[in-house]
Amino acid sequence: MRLAPLILTYTNPKQTERVIRNIAHPNFDLNIHLDNKYDINTHLFLKNLPNVFFINNSIDVKWAAFNSMIVSFEGIKNI
């Protein structure tokens, strides 16, 4: 069975990398949503890690707002 965790991230690419490395498993496809307010170029090196994928439709997330749920739904659709 394959699992596909969805990681919502924004400012700290090295912290995101640590999370990915700590939960990595051959049966995991790790899906990353980078908040639209931030430059994706700072996080692109994560694509070089095994089984890491970026969600195509990046959304501007407001903390504790409904659009954080929209990001989750978009992530699920993308997965």
Tab-separated table of C-alpha atoms in Angstrom:
chain	number	residue	atom	x	y	z
A	1	MET	CA	0.000	0.000	0.000
A	2	ARG	CA	1.241	3.483	-0.874
A	3	LEU	CA	0.671	6.477	1.380
A	4	ALA	CA	0.604	10.069	0.151
A	5	PRO	CA	1.065	12.590	2.985
A	6	LEU	CA	0.387	16.224	2.111
A	7	ILE	CA	2.827	18.744	3.613
A	8	LEU	CA	1.799	22.415	3.721
A	9	THR	CA	4.858	24.615	4.028
A	10	TYR	CA	6.067	28.126	3.389
A	11	THR	CA	9.160	29.845	4.759
A	12	ASN	CA	11.809	27.361	5.874
A	13	PRO	CA	12.922	24.898	3.171
A	14	LYS	CA	15.581	23.275	5.378
A	15	GLN	CA	12.987	22.490	8.034
A	16	THR	CA	10.736	20.991	5.367
A	17	GLU	CA	13.683	18.904	4.179
A	18	ARG	CA	14.233	17.591	7.729
A	19	VAL	CA	10.574	16.577	7.967
A	20	ILE	CA	10.766	14.815	4.613
A	21	ARG	CA	13.948	12.952	5.531
A	22	ASN	CA	12.494	11.893	8.892
A	23	ILE	CA	9.268	10.474	7.489
A	24	ALA	CA	10.627	9.182	4.158
A	25	HIS	CA	9.739	5.617	3.273
A	26	PRO	CA	9.784	3.725	-0.051
A	27	ASN	CA	5.974	3.428	0.097
A	28	PHE	CA	5.407	7.164	0.690
A	29	ASP	CA	4.778	9.747	-2.017
A	30	LEU	CA	5.354	13.041	-0.203
A	31	ASN	CA	3.307	15.871	-1.665
A	32	ILE	CA	4.323	19.456	-0.937
A	33	HIS	CA	2.132	22.549	-1.123
A	34	LEU	CA	4.171	25.746	-0.954
A	35	ASP	CA	2.177	28.822	0.013
A	36	ASN	CA	1.725	31.084	-3.009
A	37	LYS	CA	3.204	34.067	-1.113
A	38	TYR	CA	6.664	32.497	-1.168
A	39	ASP	CA	9.180	31.941	-3.939
A	40	ILE	CA	9.146	28.316	-5.052
A	41	ASN	CA	12.793	28.545	-6.148
A	42	THR	CA	13.884	28.336	-2.500
A	43	HIS	CA	12.213	24.911	-2.229
A	44	LEU	CA	12.895	23.376	-5.649
A	45	PHE	CA	15.872	21.365	-4.379
A	46	LEU	CA	13.330	19.204	-2.531
A	47	LYS	CA	12.249	17.733	-5.886
A	48	ASN	CA	15.582	15.901	-5.950
A	49	LEU	CA	14.588	13.857	-2.907
A	50	PRO	CA	13.002	10.476	-3.664
A	51	ASN	CA	9.189	10.372	-3.973
A	52	VAL	CA	8.711	14.128	-3.443
A	53	PHE	CA	6.148	15.952	-5.567
A	54	PHE	CA	4.866	19.530	-5.584
A	55	ILE	CA	1.162	20.340	-5.760
A	56	ASN	CA	0.520	22.156	-9.045
A	57	ASN	CA	-2.101	24.648	-7.910
A	58	SER	CA	-0.403	26.814	-5.273
A	59	ILE	CA	-2.792	28.908	-3.152
A	60	ASP	CA	-2.236	31.953	-0.926
A	61	VAL	CA	-2.976	30.493	2.524
A	62	LYS	CA	-4.296	32.606	5.388
A	63	TRP	CA	-3.696	31.082	8.808
A	64	ALA	CA	-6.856	29.563	10.330
A	65	ALA	CA	-8.929	30.626	7.312
A	66	PHE	CA	-11.116	28.414	5.150
A	67	ASN	CA	-8.625	28.548	2.279
A	68	SER	CA	-6.356	26.223	4.273
A	69	MET	CA	-9.105	23.620	3.783
A	70	ILE	CA	-9.203	24.464	0.074
A	71	VAL	CA	-5.451	23.758	-0.083
A	72	SER	CA	-6.078	20.350	1.473
A	73	PHE	CA	-8.816	19.555	-1.042
A	74	GLU	CA	-6.671	20.750	-3.956
A	75	GLY	CA	-3.818	18.609	-2.652
A	76	ILE	CA	-6.060	15.560	-2.479
A	77	LYS	CA	-7.279	16.167	-6.033
A	78	ASN	CA	-3.676	16.537	-7.219
A	79	ILE	CA	-2.596	13.358	-5.445
